[in-house]
Amino acid sequence: SPSTPKTASSSQILGESLEIDLRGRDAQESAALKVRVRARVGVKKITIQGYTSPYAQVTLSGQSLYQKTLAAPNGVFLFDQIYLPQNPTELCFTAQDSRGALSSFLCLPKFVPKDDLYIKDIYLPPTLTLEEGQVDPQKTLAARGFTTPNSQVEVYFFEKKGGFSLVKPALAKIPPKLKTQSNELGFFEFNLPSARPASFRLFVASSFTLEDFLLASPKSNTLTFKVLGL
Protein backbone atom coordinates (compact mmCIF):
# COMPACT_ATOMS: atom_id res chain seq x y z
CA SER A 1 0.00 0.00 0.00
CA PRO A 2 1.18 3.57 -0.58
CA SER A 3 2.94 5.23 2.33
CA THR A 4 3.30 8.87 3.30
CA PRO A 5 5.51 10.82 5.75
CA LYS A 6 4.13 10.83 9.28
CA THR A 7 4.07 14.61 9.56
CA ALA A 8 0.34 15.08 10.03
CA SER A 9 -2.80 13.10 10.62
CA SER A 10 -5.21 12.36 7.79
CA SER A 11 -7.35 15.39 8.71
CA GLN A 12 -4.60 17.76 9.83
CA ILE A 13 -3.99 21.11 8.14
CA LEU A 14 -0.71 22.78 9.03
CA GLY A 15 0.34 26.41 8.70
CA GLU A 16 3.72 27.78 7.81
CA SER A 17 5.22 31.27 7.50
CA LEU A 18 7.14 32.95 4.70
CA GLU A 19 10.17 35.04 5.63
CA ILE A 20 12.18 37.19 3.23
CA ASP A 21 15.49 38.73 4.28
CA LEU A 22 16.36 42.01 2.54
CA ARG A 23 19.64 42.61 4.37
CA GLY A 24 22.84 42.88 2.37
CA ARG A 25 21.19 44.15 -0.81
CA ASP A 26 21.81 47.44 -2.54
CA ALA A 27 19.05 50.07 -2.53
CA GLN A 28 17.84 49.41 -6.09
CA GLU A 29 17.66 45.63 -5.67
CA SER A 30 15.93 45.95 -2.28
CA ALA A 31 13.36 48.37 -3.70
CA ALA A 32 12.54 46.04 -6.59
CA LEU A 33 12.17 43.06 -4.25
CA LYS A 34 9.96 45.08 -1.88
CA VAL A 35 7.61 45.83 -4.78
CA ARG A 36 7.33 42.13 -5.60
CA VAL A 37 6.71 41.22 -1.98
CA ARG A 38 4.12 43.96 -1.56
CA ALA A 39 2.23 42.65 -4.58
CA ARG A 40 1.80 39.28 -2.82
CA VAL A 41 0.49 40.54 0.51
CA GLY A 42 -2.43 38.31 1.58
CA VAL A 43 -1.63 35.58 -0.96
CA LYS A 44 -1.40 32.12 0.61
CA LYS A 45 0.24 28.92 -0.59
CA ILE A 46 -1.01 25.35 -0.39
CA THR A 47 0.76 22.00 -0.50
CA ILE A 48 -1.43 18.98 -1.23
CA GLN A 49 -0.45 15.30 -1.03
CA GLY A 50 -2.66 12.43 -2.07
CA TYR A 51 -3.12 9.06 -3.77
CA THR A 52 -4.09 7.82 -7.22
CA SER A 53 -2.84 5.20 -9.67
CA PRO A 54 0.89 4.95 -10.52
CA TYR A 55 2.12 7.44 -13.15
CA ALA A 56 -1.30 9.10 -13.41
CA GLN A 57 -1.37 12.73 -14.47
CA VAL A 58 -3.21 14.67 -11.77
CA THR A 59 -4.83 18.04 -12.51
CA LEU A 60 -5.65 20.63 -9.86
CA SER A 61 -8.01 23.38 -10.99
CA GLY A 62 -9.90 26.29 -9.50
CA GLN A 63 -10.57 29.96 -10.07
CA SER A 64 -7.37 31.41 -11.59
CA LEU A 65 -5.62 28.14 -10.76
CA TYR A 66 -4.51 25.27 -13.02
CA GLN A 67 -1.66 22.90 -12.18
CA LYS A 68 -0.61 19.37 -13.21
CA THR A 69 1.67 16.82 -11.60
CA LEU A 70 2.65 13.18 -12.21
CA ALA A 71 2.03 10.51 -9.57
CA ALA A 72 4.95 8.42 -8.36
CA PRO A 73 5.23 4.63 -8.99
CA ASN A 74 3.43 4.00 -5.68
CA GLY A 75 0.54 6.32 -6.64
CA VAL A 76 1.48 9.22 -4.35
CA PHE A 77 1.13 12.71 -5.87
CA LEU A 78 2.17 16.13 -4.59
CA PHE A 79 1.36 19.74 -5.43
CA ASP A 80 4.05 21.75 -3.67
CA GLN A 81 3.67 25.39 -2.62
CA ILE A 82 0.90 26.40 -5.02
CA TYR A 83 -0.24 30.02 -4.74
CA LEU A 84 -3.94 30.37 -4.01
CA PRO A 85 -6.23 33.09 -5.42
CA GLN A 86 -7.14 35.79 -2.90
CA ASN A 87 -10.86 35.07 -3.30
CA PRO A 88 -12.40 31.85 -1.93
CA THR A 89 -12.14 29.10 -4.51
CA GLU A 90 -13.23 25.49 -4.93
CA LEU A 91 -10.27 23.18 -5.56
CA CYS A 92 -10.99 20.26 -7.90
CA PHE A 93 -8.84 17.24 -8.78
CA THR A 94 -9.00 14.70 -11.57
CA ALA A 95 -6.57 12.00 -12.69
CA GLN A 96 -5.75 10.55 -16.11
CA ASP A 97 -4.38 7.02 -15.77
CA SER A 98 -1.50 5.50 -17.74
CA ARG A 99 -3.94 4.28 -20.43
CA GLY A 100 -5.58 7.68 -20.85
CA ALA A 101 -8.83 7.13 -18.92
CA LEU A 102 -10.07 9.98 -16.72
CA SER A 103 -11.34 9.71 -13.18
CA SER A 104 -14.38 11.54 -11.88
CA PHE A 105 -13.75 14.89 -10.18
CA LEU A 106 -13.06 15.28 -6.49
CA CYS A 107 -13.66 18.83 -5.25
CA LEU A 108 -12.88 20.47 -1.92
CA PRO A 109 -15.40 23.08 -0.74
CA LYS A 110 -14.61 26.77 -1.01
CA PHE A 111 -12.52 28.14 1.83
CA VAL A 112 -10.50 31.23 2.78
CA PRO A 113 -7.09 30.20 4.15
CA LYS A 114 -5.69 32.33 6.97
CA ASP A 115 -2.26 30.71 6.71
CA ASP A 116 -0.29 28.65 4.24
CA LEU A 117 -1.74 25.13 4.21
CA TYR A 118 -0.58 21.54 4.03
CA ILE A 119 -3.36 19.04 3.23
CA LYS A 120 -2.68 15.33 2.97
CA ASP A 121 -4.36 12.00 2.13
CA ILE A 122 -6.54 13.20 -0.74
CA TYR A 123 -7.71 9.93 -2.32
CA LEU A 124 -8.82 10.30 -5.93
CA PRO A 125 -11.53 8.06 -7.44
CA PRO A 126 -10.52 5.07 -9.56
CA THR A 127 -10.77 5.20 -13.33
CA LEU A 128 -13.20 2.78 -14.99
CA THR A 129 -13.78 1.67 -18.58
CA LEU A 130 -15.96 -0.95 -20.26
CA GLU A 131 -14.86 -3.28 -23.04
CA GLU A 132 -18.08 -2.33 -24.85
CA GLY A 133 -21.46 -0.84 -24.01
CA GLN A 134 -23.62 -3.86 -24.79
CA VAL A 135 -23.33 -7.62 -24.73
CA ASP A 136 -25.33 -10.68 -25.77
CA PRO A 137 -26.83 -12.83 -22.99
CA GLN A 138 -24.42 -15.36 -21.46
CA LYS A 139 -21.43 -13.57 -23.03
CA THR A 140 -18.63 -12.01 -20.97
CA LEU A 141 -18.37 -8.24 -20.59
CA ALA A 142 -15.09 -7.01 -19.09
CA ALA A 143 -14.59 -3.84 -17.09
CA ARG A 144 -11.19 -2.50 -16.02
CA GLY A 145 -9.51 0.49 -14.47
CA PHE A 146 -6.73 1.85 -12.28
CA THR A 147 -6.45 2.91 -8.65
CA THR A 148 -3.82 2.78 -5.90
CA PRO A 149 -1.65 -0.38 -5.93
CA ASN A 150 -2.69 -3.48 -3.98
CA SER A 151 -6.03 -2.00 -2.97
CA GLN A 152 -9.50 -3.46 -2.55
CA VAL A 153 -11.95 -2.51 -5.29
CA GLU A 154 -15.68 -2.74 -4.66
CA VAL A 155 -18.01 -3.03 -7.65
CA TYR A 156 -21.55 -1.64 -7.64
CA PHE A 157 -24.08 -2.15 -10.45
CA PHE A 158 -27.80 -1.54 -10.56
CA GLU A 159 -30.56 -2.32 -13.00
CA LYS A 160 -32.17 0.71 -14.62
CA LYS A 161 -35.94 0.71 -14.28
CA GLY A 162 -38.36 3.22 -15.72
CA GLY A 163 -35.55 5.47 -16.91
CA PHE A 164 -34.16 5.91 -13.37
CA SER A 165 -31.18 4.34 -11.69
CA LEU A 166 -31.43 2.69 -8.30
CA VAL A 167 -28.05 4.16 -7.29
CA LYS A 168 -28.19 5.72 -3.84
CA PRO A 169 -25.81 8.47 -2.72
CA ALA A 170 -24.39 6.79 0.41
CA LEU A 171 -22.05 3.94 -0.49
CA ALA A 172 -21.85 2.79 3.13
CA LYS A 173 -25.49 1.72 2.96
CA ILE A 174 -25.16 -0.26 -0.26
CA PRO A 175 -23.45 -3.65 -0.28
CA PRO A 176 -21.09 -4.09 -3.25
CA LYS A 177 -22.04 -6.70 -5.84
CA LEU A 178 -18.45 -7.80 -6.40
CA LYS A 179 -15.03 -7.30 -4.86
CA THR A 180 -11.65 -7.49 -6.53
CA GLN A 181 -8.07 -6.34 -5.94
CA SER A 182 -5.75 -4.03 -7.84
CA ASN A 183 -2.25 -5.31 -8.61
CA GLU A 184 1.09 -3.65 -7.89
CA LEU A 185 0.52 -1.31 -10.86
CA GLY A 186 -2.93 -0.31 -9.62
CA PHE A 187 -4.68 -2.20 -12.44
CA PHE A 188 -7.89 -4.15 -11.82
CA GLU A 189 -10.28 -6.07 -14.07
CA PHE A 190 -13.51 -8.01 -13.59
CA ASN A 191 -16.33 -9.59 -15.63
CA LEU A 192 -19.93 -8.45 -15.42
CA PRO A 193 -22.92 -10.83 -15.36
CA SER A 194 -25.09 -10.96 -18.47
CA ALA A 195 -27.64 -13.63 -17.64
CA ARG A 196 -30.78 -11.75 -18.75
CA PRO A 197 -31.68 -8.74 -20.91
CA ALA A 198 -31.56 -5.49 -18.95
CA SER A 199 -29.79 -2.12 -18.74
CA PHE A 200 -27.42 -1.43 -15.87
CA ARG A 201 -25.39 1.35 -14.26
CA LEU A 202 -21.96 0.57 -12.90
CA PHE A 203 -19.35 2.25 -10.70
CA VAL A 204 -16.49 1.25 -8.40
CA ALA A 205 -14.74 2.55 -5.29
CA SER A 206 -11.41 1.53 -3.75
CA SER A 207 -9.79 1.45 -0.32
CA PHE A 208 -6.53 0.58 1.42
CA THR A 209 -5.16 0.62 4.96
CA LEU A 210 -2.93 3.56 5.84
CA GLU A 211 -1.31 3.50 9.30
CA ASP A 212 -4.15 1.39 10.76
CA PHE A 213 -6.76 3.67 9.16
CA LEU A 214 -8.95 2.56 6.25
CA LEU A 215 -8.75 5.20 3.53
CA ALA A 216 -11.67 4.98 1.06
CA SER A 217 -12.02 6.73 -2.29
CA PRO A 218 -15.08 8.47 -3.71
CA LYS A 219 -16.90 6.52 -6.41
CA SER A 220 -15.68 6.39 -9.99
CA ASN A 221 -17.53 7.70 -13.00
CA THR A 222 -20.86 5.89 -13.50
CA LEU A 223 -21.01 3.86 -16.71
CA THR A 224 -23.94 2.13 -18.39
CA PHE A 225 -24.13 -1.21 -20.17
CA LYS A 226 -26.91 -3.23 -21.74
CA VAL A 227 -27.52 -6.96 -21.96
CA LEU A 228 -29.33 -7.52 -25.26
CA GLY A 229 -32.46 -9.59 -25.70
CA LEU A 230 -32.51 -12.94 -27.44
Coordinates of C-alpha atoms in Angstrom, one line a residue:
S1 CA 0.0 0.0 0.0
P2 CA 1.2 3.6 -0.6
S3 CA 2.9 5.2 2.3
T4 CA 3.3 8.9 3.3
P5 CA 5.5 10.8 5.7
K6 CA 4.1 10.8 9.3
T7 CA 4.1 14.6 9.6
A8 CA 0.3 15.1 10.0
S9 CA -2.8 13.1 10.6
S10 CA -5.2 12.4 7.8
S11 CA -7.4 15.4 8.7
Q12 CA -4.6 17.8 9.8
I13 CA -4.0 21.1 8.1
L14 CA -0.7 22.8 9.0
G15 CA 0.3 26.4 8.7
E16 CA 3.7 27.8 7.8
S17 CA 5.2 31.3 7.5
L18 CA 7.1 33.0 4.7
E19 CA 10.2 35.0 5.6
I20 CA 12.2 37.2 3.2
D21 CA 15.5 38.7 4.3
L22 CA 16.4 42.0 2.5
R23 CA 19.6 42.6 4.4
G24 CA 22.8 42.9 2.4
R25 CA 21.2 44.1 -0.8
D26 CA 21.8 47.4 -2.5
A27 CA 19.1 50.1 -2.5
Q28 CA 17.8 49.4 -6.1
E29 CA 17.7 45.6 -5.7
S30 CA 15.9 45.9 -2.3
A31 CA 13.4 48.4 -3.7
A32 CA 12.5 46.0 -6.6
L33 CA 12.2 43.1 -4.2
K34 CA 10.0 45.1 -1.9
V35 CA 7.6 45.8 -4.8
R36 CA 7.3 42.1 -5.6
V37 CA 6.7 41.2 -2.0
R38 CA 4.1 44.0 -1.6
A39 CA 2.2 42.6 -4.6
R40 CA 1.8 39.3 -2.8
V41 CA 0.5 40.5 0.5
G42 CA -2.4 38.3 1.6
V43 CA -1.6 35.6 -1.0
K44 CA -1.4 32.1 0.6
K45 CA 0.2 28.9 -0.6
I46 CA -1.0 25.4 -0.4
T47 CA 0.8 22.0 -0.5
I48 CA -1.4 19.0 -1.2
Q49 CA -0.4 15.3 -1.0
G50 CA -2.7 12.4 -2.1
Y51 CA -3.1 9.1 -3.8
T52 CA -4.1 7.8 -7.2
S53 CA -2.8 5.2 -9.7
P54 CA 0.9 4.9 -10.5
Y55 CA 2.1 7.4 -13.1
A56 CA -1.3 9.1 -13.4
Q57 CA -1.4 12.7 -14.5
V58 CA -3.2 14.7 -11.8
T59 CA -4.8 18.0 -12.5
L60 CA -5.7 20.6 -9.9
S61 CA -8.0 23.4 -11.0
G62 CA -9.9 26.3 -9.5
Q63 CA -10.6 30.0 -10.1
S64 CA -7.4 31.4 -11.6
L65 CA -5.6 28.1 -10.8
Y66 CA -4.5 25.3 -13.0
Q67 CA -1.7 22.9 -12.2
K68 CA -0.6 19.4 -13.2
T69 CA 1.7 16.8 -11.6
L70 CA 2.6 13.2 -12.2
A71 CA 2.0 10.5 -9.6
A72 CA 5.0 8.4 -8.4
P73 CA 5.2 4.6 -9.0
N74 CA 3.4 4.0 -5.7
G75 CA 0.5 6.3 -6.6
V76 CA 1.5 9.2 -4.3
F77 CA 1.1 12.7 -5.9
L78 CA 2.2 16.1 -4.6
F79 CA 1.4 19.7 -5.4
D80 CA 4.1 21.7 -3.7
Q81 CA 3.7 25.4 -2.6
I82 CA 0.9 26.4 -5.0
Y83 CA -0.2 30.0 -4.7
L84 CA -3.9 30.4 -4.0
P85 CA -6.2 33.1 -5.4
Q86 CA -7.1 35.8 -2.9
N87 CA -10.9 35.1 -3.3
P88 CA -12.4 31.8 -1.9
T89 CA -12.1 29.1 -4.5
E90 CA -13.2 25.5 -4.9
L91 CA -10.3 23.2 -5.6
C92 CA -11.0 20.3 -7.9
F93 CA -8.8 17.2 -8.8
T94 CA -9.0 14.7 -11.6
A95 CA -6.6 12.0 -12.7
Q96 CA -5.8 10.5 -16.1
D97 CA -4.4 7.0 -15.8
S98 CA -1.5 5.5 -17.7
R99 CA -3.9 4.3 -20.4
G100 CA -5.6 7.7 -20.9
A101 CA -8.8 7.1 -18.9
L102 CA -10.1 10.0 -16.7
S103 CA -11.3 9.7 -13.2
S104 CA -14.4 11.5 -11.9
F105 CA -13.8 14.9 -10.2
L106 CA -13.1 15.3 -6.5
C107 CA -13.7 18.8 -5.2
L108 CA -12.9 20.5 -1.9
P109 CA -15.4 23.1 -0.7
K110 CA -14.6 26.8 -1.0
F111 CA -12.5 28.1 1.8
V112 CA -10.5 31.2 2.8
P113 CA -7.1 30.2 4.1
K114 CA -5.7 32.3 7.0
D115 CA -2.3 30.7 6.7
D116 CA -0.3 28.7 4.2
L117 CA -1.7 25.1 4.2
Y118 CA -0.6 21.5 4.0
I119 CA -3.4 19.0 3.2
K120 CA -2.7 15.3 3.0
D121 CA -4.4 12.0 2.1
I122 CA -6.5 13.2 -0.7
Y123 CA -7.7 9.9 -2.3
L124 CA -8.8 10.3 -5.9
P125 CA -11.5 8.1 -7.4
P126 CA -10.5 5.1 -9.6
T127 CA -10.8 5.2 -13.3
L128 CA -13.2 2.8 -15.0
T129 CA -13.8 1.7 -18.6
L130 CA -16.0 -0.9 -20.3
E131 CA -14.9 -3.3 -23.0
E132 CA -18.1 -2.3 -24.9
G133 CA -21.5 -0.8 -24.0
Q134 CA -23.6 -3.9 -24.8
V135 CA -23.3 -7.6 -24.7
D136 CA -25.3 -10.7 -25.8
P137 CA -26.8 -12.8 -23.0
Q138 CA -24.4 -15.4 -21.5
K139 CA -21.4 -13.6 -23.0
T140 CA -18.6 -12.0 -21.0
L141 CA -18.4 -8.2 -20.6
A142 CA -15.1 -7.0 -19.1
A143 CA -14.6 -3.8 -17.1
R144 CA -11.2 -2.5 -16.0
G145 CA -9.5 0.5 -14.5
F146 CA -6.7 1.9 -12.3
T147 CA -6.5 2.9 -8.6
T148 CA -3.8 2.8 -5.9
P149 CA -1.7 -0.4 -5.9
N150 CA -2.7 -3.5 -4.0
S151 CA -6.0 -2.0 -3.0
Q152 CA -9.5 -3.5 -2.5
V153 CA -12.0 -2.5 -5.3
E154 CA -15.7 -2.7 -4.7
V155 CA -18.0 -3.0 -7.7
Y156 CA -21.6 -1.6 -7.6
F157 CA -24.1 -2.1 -10.5
F158 CA -27.8 -1.5 -10.6
E159 CA -30.6 -2.3 -13.0
K160 CA -32.2 0.7 -14.6
K161 CA -35.9 0.7 -14.3
G162 CA -38.4 3.2 -15.7
G163 CA -35.5 5.5 -16.9
F164 CA -34.2 5.9 -13.4
S165 CA -31.2 4.3 -11.7
L166 CA -31.4 2.7 -8.3
V167 CA -28.1 4.2 -7.3
K168 CA -28.2 5.7 -3.8
P169 CA -25.8 8.5 -2.7
A170 CA -24.4 6.8 0.4
L171 CA -22.1 3.9 -0.5
A172 CA -21.9 2.8 3.1
K173 CA -25.5 1.7 3.0
I174 CA -25.2 -0.3 -0.3
P175 CA -23.4 -3.7 -0.3
P176 CA -21.1 -4.1 -3.3
K177 CA -22.0 -6.7 -5.8
L178 CA -18.5 -7.8 -6.4
K179 CA -15.0 -7.3 -4.9
T180 CA -11.6 -7.5 -6.5
Q181 CA -8.1 -6.3 -5.9
S182 CA -5.8 -4.0 -7.8
N183 CA -2.3 -5.3 -8.6
E184 CA 1.1 -3.7 -7.9
L185 CA 0.5 -1.3 -10.9
G186 CA -2.9 -0.3 -9.6
F187 CA -4.7 -2.2 -12.4
F188 CA -7.9 -4.1 -11.8
E189 CA -10.3 -6.1 -14.1
F190 CA -13.5 -8.0 -13.6
N191 CA -16.3 -9.6 -15.6
L192 CA -19.9 -8.5 -15.4
P193 CA -22.9 -10.8 -15.4
S194 CA -25.1 -11.0 -18.5
A195 CA -27.6 -13.6 -17.6
R196 CA -30.8 -11.8 -18.7
P197 CA -31.7 -8.7 -20.9
A198 CA -31.6 -5.5 -19.0
S199 CA -29.8 -2.1 -18.7
F200 CA -27.4 -1.4 -15.9
R201 CA -25.4 1.4 -14.3
L202 CA -22.0 0.6 -12.9
F203 CA -19.4 2.3 -10.7
V204 CA -16.5 1.2 -8.4
A205 CA -14.7 2.6 -5.3
S206 CA -11.4 1.5 -3.8
S207 CA -9.8 1.5 -0.3
F208 CA -6.5 0.6 1.4
T209 CA -5.2 0.6 5.0
L210 CA -2.9 3.6 5.8
E211 CA -1.3 3.5 9.3
D212 CA -4.2 1.4 10.8
F213 CA -6.8 3.7 9.2
L214 CA -9.0 2.6 6.3
L215 CA -8.8 5.2 3.5
A216 CA -11.7 5.0 1.1
S217 CA -12.0 6.7 -2.3
P218 CA -15.1 8.5 -3.7
K219 CA -16.9 6.5 -6.4
S220 CA -15.7 6.4 -10.0
N221 CA -17.5 7.7 -13.0
T222 CA -20.9 5.9 -13.5
L223 CA -21.0 3.9 -16.7
T224 CA -23.9 2.1 -18.4
F225 CA -24.1 -1.2 -20.2
K226 CA -26.9 -3.2 -21.7
V227 CA -27.5 -7.0 -22.0
L228 CA -29.3 -7.5 -25.3
G229 CA -32.5 -9.6 -25.7
L230 CA -32.5 -12.9 -27.4

